[in-house]
């Protein structure tokens, strides 16, 4: 476990240093033609649903006090897991996220197997140096695990810390981010499950939706827009 702690600390530290010295992303102001062509669609573009998908490798430990001997307070077993996650930003600094994970293959002697793991999380996020993301996911987790002939299933609060560094800062790549973090998946009276994760996240816009002005919508519903257009057109016709 000490090696894992040193590994994740190194990833977080190196990511923050790289973010400071990475070249800034070039931004281009829209031309006058683009601005006029967009018209009132600027608000709609801003309303695109910011979403992401991620894939992580998780290595952790399951501590189970069931069957512990008099000389030990708990039995500790290592596990490996593959985790999928997807989220959507409801605000610039807050996302909702779903996760699912499972161990691949059978568990070796002295190891635990995560049969299934599912979590629903709120993810507050801070952006450092305009590039490096640091988030603090918290939510509810359902986990099923097996070790030897022992199995357990429980629902509990999960929480952790996650960092993300955009790879397009260093190469001409899609919006991929290198992520590393630590999560406490389950912390019950008889057992605890926690792990470190390393993986990739892909950010994208999930379509766009239109922000409707309620006053304009009511006016158009009752034909107010047509009447105003006709009123404005009469003087020019008379001239």
Short mmCIF file of C-alpha atoms in Angstrom, two decimals:
data_model
loop_
_atom_site.label_atom_id
_atom_site.label_comp_id
_atom_site.label_asym_id
_atom_site.label_seq_id
_atom_site.Cartn_x
_atom_site.Cartn_y
_atom_site.Cartn_z
CA UNK A 1 0.00 0.00 0.00
CA UNK A 2 2.93 2.38 0.63
CA UNK A 3 4.07 1.97 -2.96
CA UNK A 4 0.57 2.76 -4.19
CA UNK A 5 0.44 5.93 -2.06
CA UNK A 6 3.82 7.07 -3.40
CA UNK A 7 2.71 6.29 -6.95
CA UNK A 8 -0.49 8.35 -6.78
CA UNK A 9 1.28 11.21 -4.99
CA UNK A 10 3.87 11.29 -7.76
CA UNK A 11 1.21 11.39 -10.47
CA UNK A 12 -0.65 14.25 -8.77
CA UNK A 13 2.51 16.25 -8.15
CA UNK A 14 3.90 15.81 -11.66
CA UNK A 15 0.52 16.69 -13.21
CA UNK A 16 0.32 19.99 -11.33
CA UNK A 17 3.91 20.89 -12.30
CA UNK A 18 3.33 20.04 -15.95
CA UNK A 19 0.17 22.16 -15.95
CA UNK A 20 2.18 25.23 -14.94
CA UNK A 21 4.77 24.87 -17.71
CA UNK A 22 2.52 23.47 -20.43
CA UNK A 23 1.90 25.77 -23.43
CA UNK A 24 -1.37 27.63 -23.20
CA UNK A 25 -4.11 26.64 -25.60
CA UNK A 26 -4.49 29.14 -28.44
CA UNK A 27 -7.79 30.93 -28.60
CA UNK A 28 -9.13 32.76 -31.64
CA UNK A 29 -11.65 35.53 -31.48
CA UNK A 30 -14.57 35.02 -33.86
CA UNK A 31 -14.53 37.15 -37.01
CA UNK A 32 -17.23 39.67 -37.76
CA UNK A 33 -18.71 37.32 -40.38
CA UNK A 34 -18.89 34.48 -37.86
CA UNK A 35 -20.44 36.78 -35.27
CA UNK A 36 -23.12 38.01 -37.65
CA UNK A 37 -23.83 34.50 -38.91
CA UNK A 38 -24.27 33.20 -35.40
CA UNK A 39 -26.64 36.01 -34.47
CA UNK A 40 -28.54 35.01 -31.40
CA UNK A 41 -27.23 31.48 -31.44
CA UNK A 42 -24.35 32.29 -29.09
CA UNK A 43 -26.43 31.53 -26.03
CA UNK A 44 -27.49 28.22 -27.56
CA UNK A 45 -23.85 27.21 -28.16
CA UNK A 46 -23.04 27.99 -24.56
CA UNK A 47 -25.96 25.78 -23.54
CA UNK A 48 -24.39 22.63 -25.01
CA UNK A 49 -24.41 19.77 -22.51
CA UNK A 50 -20.81 19.27 -21.37
CA UNK A 51 -20.35 15.53 -20.89
CA UNK A 52 -17.56 13.00 -20.50
CA UNK A 53 -16.74 9.30 -20.50
CA UNK A 54 -13.87 7.68 -18.65
CA UNK A 55 -12.13 4.32 -18.36
CA UNK A 56 -9.90 3.51 -15.37
CA UNK A 57 -7.81 0.75 -13.92
CA UNK A 58 -8.32 0.45 -10.15
CA UNK A 59 -6.07 -1.30 -7.66
CA UNK A 60 -7.10 -1.41 -4.03
CA UNK A 61 -7.75 -3.37 -0.89
CA UNK A 62 -10.72 -4.94 0.84
CA UNK A 63 -10.42 -5.17 4.63
CA UNK A 64 -12.87 -7.65 6.13
CA UNK A 65 -13.12 -8.28 9.87
CA UNK A 66 -15.21 -11.43 9.37
CA UNK A 67 -13.08 -14.46 10.19
CA UNK A 68 -10.22 -12.42 11.64
CA UNK A 69 -8.00 -14.16 14.14
CA UNK A 70 -7.24 -13.02 17.67
CA UNK A 71 -3.93 -11.52 16.54
CA UNK A 72 -5.48 -9.46 13.74
CA UNK A 73 -8.40 -7.08 13.71
CA UNK A 74 -9.14 -7.64 10.02
CA UNK A 75 -8.18 -9.65 6.95
CA UNK A 76 -6.86 -7.50 4.10
CA UNK A 77 -7.06 -8.62 0.48
CA UNK A 78 -5.87 -6.90 -2.69
CA UNK A 79 -8.13 -6.51 -5.72
CA UNK A 80 -7.97 -5.19 -9.30
CA UNK A 81 -10.94 -3.69 -11.10
CA UNK A 82 -11.84 -2.03 -14.40
CA UNK A 83 -14.14 0.98 -14.04
CA UNK A 84 -16.33 2.87 -16.49
CA UNK A 85 -17.66 6.33 -15.66
CA UNK A 86 -19.79 8.87 -17.41
CA UNK A 87 -20.89 12.31 -16.32
CA UNK A 88 -22.55 15.56 -17.27
CA UNK A 89 -21.87 19.06 -15.99
CA UNK A 90 -24.93 20.72 -14.52
CA UNK A 91 -22.80 23.78 -13.66
CA UNK A 92 -19.28 24.80 -14.61
CA UNK A 93 -17.93 23.53 -11.29
CA UNK A 94 -20.38 20.67 -10.59
CA UNK A 95 -21.08 17.43 -12.44
CA UNK A 96 -23.23 14.37 -11.88
CA UNK A 97 -21.50 11.07 -12.56
CA UNK A 98 -22.32 7.37 -12.77
CA UNK A 99 -19.71 4.64 -12.33
CA UNK A 100 -19.68 0.90 -12.86
CA UNK A 101 -16.85 -1.53 -12.25
CA UNK A 102 -16.00 -5.21 -11.93
CA UNK A 103 -12.98 -7.45 -11.53
CA UNK A 104 -11.89 -9.29 -14.66
CA UNK A 105 -11.25 -13.01 -14.23
CA UNK A 106 -11.07 -14.96 -11.00
CA UNK A 107 -9.29 -13.89 -7.83
CA UNK A 108 -5.99 -15.51 -6.94
CA UNK A 109 -5.33 -16.89 -3.49
CA UNK A 110 -5.26 -14.09 -0.98
CA UNK A 111 -7.09 -11.70 -3.31
CA UNK A 112 -10.65 -10.39 -3.37
CA UNK A 113 -12.93 -10.11 -6.38
CA UNK A 114 -15.31 -7.22 -6.99
CA UNK A 115 -18.36 -8.89 -8.49
CA UNK A 116 -20.00 -5.55 -9.27
CA UNK A 117 -19.69 -1.94 -8.24
CA UNK A 118 -22.12 0.89 -9.09
CA UNK A 119 -22.06 4.45 -7.86
CA UNK A 120 -23.97 7.72 -8.34
CA UNK A 121 -21.90 10.78 -7.49
CA UNK A 122 -21.87 14.55 -7.30
CA UNK A 123 -18.50 15.88 -8.47
CA UNK A 124 -17.50 19.41 -7.36
CA UNK A 125 -14.52 20.51 -9.46
CA UNK A 126 -11.90 23.25 -9.17
CA UNK A 127 -9.70 24.26 -12.12
CA UNK A 128 -6.11 25.21 -11.30
CA UNK A 129 -3.82 27.17 -13.65
CA UNK A 130 -6.74 27.24 -16.15
CA UNK A 131 -5.99 23.61 -17.10
CA UNK A 132 -5.51 21.20 -14.18
CA UNK A 133 -8.77 19.86 -12.68
CA UNK A 134 -9.09 18.76 -9.07
CA UNK A 135 -12.41 17.22 -8.08
CA UNK A 136 -13.94 15.69 -4.96
CA UNK A 137 -16.58 13.07 -5.88
CA UNK A 138 -19.09 12.05 -3.22
CA UNK A 139 -22.16 9.83 -3.55
CA UNK A 140 -23.82 6.49 -2.90
CA UNK A 141 -22.28 3.14 -3.84
CA UNK A 142 -23.60 -0.41 -4.11
CA UNK A 143 -20.81 -2.97 -4.02
CA UNK A 144 -20.71 -6.78 -4.17
CA UNK A 145 -17.44 -8.53 -3.38
CA UNK A 146 -16.17 -12.07 -2.85
CA UNK A 147 -13.14 -13.51 -1.08
CA UNK A 148 -12.86 -17.25 -1.06
CA UNK A 149 -16.19 -18.59 0.17
CA UNK A 150 -17.18 -15.29 1.80
CA UNK A 151 -19.35 -12.78 0.00
CA UNK A 152 -20.85 -9.48 1.02
CA UNK A 153 -23.11 -6.83 -0.48
CA UNK A 154 -23.64 -3.38 0.96
CA UNK A 155 -24.67 0.18 0.14
CA UNK A 156 -22.67 3.02 1.60
CA UNK A 157 -21.40 6.57 1.09
CA UNK A 158 -18.33 6.81 -1.15
CA UNK A 159 -15.97 9.76 -1.54
CA UNK A 160 -12.53 10.59 -2.83
CA UNK A 161 -10.28 12.90 -4.81
CA UNK A 162 -9.58 12.95 -8.56
CA UNK A 163 -7.18 14.92 -10.77
CA UNK A 164 -7.39 15.43 -14.54
CA UNK A 165 -4.77 16.85 -16.93
CA UNK A 166 -5.66 17.63 -20.62
CA UNK A 167 -3.35 15.77 -23.00
CA UNK A 168 -4.04 18.24 -25.82
CA UNK A 169 -1.73 20.66 -24.01
CA UNK A 170 1.19 18.56 -25.24
CA UNK A 171 -0.01 17.16 -28.58
CA UNK A 172 -2.67 17.61 -31.24
CA UNK A 173 -5.16 15.20 -29.65
CA UNK A 174 -8.90 15.10 -28.99
CA UNK A 175 -10.12 16.36 -25.62
CA UNK A 176 -8.56 13.48 -23.66
CA UNK A 177 -7.49 13.87 -20.05
CA UNK A 178 -5.13 11.77 -17.96
CA UNK A 179 -6.76 11.09 -14.61
CA UNK A 180 -5.56 9.73 -11.29
CA UNK A 181 -7.27 9.54 -7.93
CA UNK A 182 -8.23 7.74 -4.76
CA UNK A 183 -11.70 6.57 -3.67
CA UNK A 184 -13.16 5.06 -0.53
CA UNK A 185 -15.86 2.91 -2.11
CA UNK A 186 -17.25 1.39 1.05
CA UNK A 187 -16.55 1.84 4.76
CA UNK A 188 -18.83 -0.40 6.83
CA UNK A 189 -18.44 -1.79 10.33
CA UNK A 190 -17.34 -5.23 9.13
CA UNK A 191 -15.53 -4.30 5.91
CA UNK A 192 -13.87 -1.46 4.00
CA UNK A 193 -13.06 -1.10 0.30
CA UNK A 194 -10.77 1.57 -1.11
CA UNK A 195 -8.51 1.94 -4.12
CA UNK A 196 -6.33 4.05 -6.39
CA UNK A 197 -7.27 4.64 -10.02
CA UNK A 198 -5.47 5.68 -13.19
CA UNK A 199 -7.11 6.17 -16.58
CA UNK A 200 -8.36 8.41 -19.38
CA UNK A 201 -11.37 10.71 -19.72
CA UNK A 202 -12.88 12.01 -22.97
CA UNK A 203 -14.85 15.28 -22.87
CA UNK A 204 -17.50 16.17 -25.47
CA UNK A 205 -20.66 18.21 -26.02
CA UNK A 206 -23.83 16.11 -25.93
CA UNK A 207 -25.93 18.07 -28.42
CA UNK A 208 -27.31 21.51 -27.80
CA UNK A 209 -30.54 22.82 -26.36
CA UNK A 210 -32.21 26.18 -26.83
CA UNK A 211 -32.75 28.60 -23.97
CA UNK A 212 -36.20 30.07 -24.56
CA UNK A 213 -37.17 33.52 -23.37
CA UNK A 214 -40.59 32.96 -21.69
CA UNK A 215 -41.83 36.47 -22.63
CA UNK A 216 -40.94 35.94 -26.29
CA UNK A 217 -42.51 32.47 -26.23
CA UNK A 218 -45.85 33.79 -24.90
CA UNK A 219 -45.84 36.69 -27.37
CA UNK A 220 -45.18 34.35 -30.30
CA UNK A 221 -47.85 31.94 -29.04
CA UNK A 222 -50.53 34.61 -29.31
CA UNK A 223 -49.23 36.09 -32.54
CA UNK A 224 -47.64 39.13 -30.95
CA UNK A 225 -44.55 38.85 -33.10
CA UNK A 226 -46.56 38.94 -36.35
CA UNK A 227 -48.59 41.97 -35.28
CA UNK A 228 -45.45 43.94 -34.44
CA UNK A 229 -43.88 43.03 -37.74
CA UNK A 230 -47.00 44.20 -39.56
CA UNK A 231 -47.08 47.47 -37.61
CA UNK A 232 -43.47 48.21 -38.44
CA UNK A 233 -44.06 47.42 -42.12
CA UNK A 234 -47.04 49.84 -42.57
CA UNK A 235 -45.09 53.14 -42.51
CA UNK A 236 -42.67 51.90 -45.18
CA UNK A 237 -45.61 50.81 -47.35
CA UNK A 238 -47.23 54.22 -47.00
CA UNK A 239 -44.00 55.97 -47.98
#
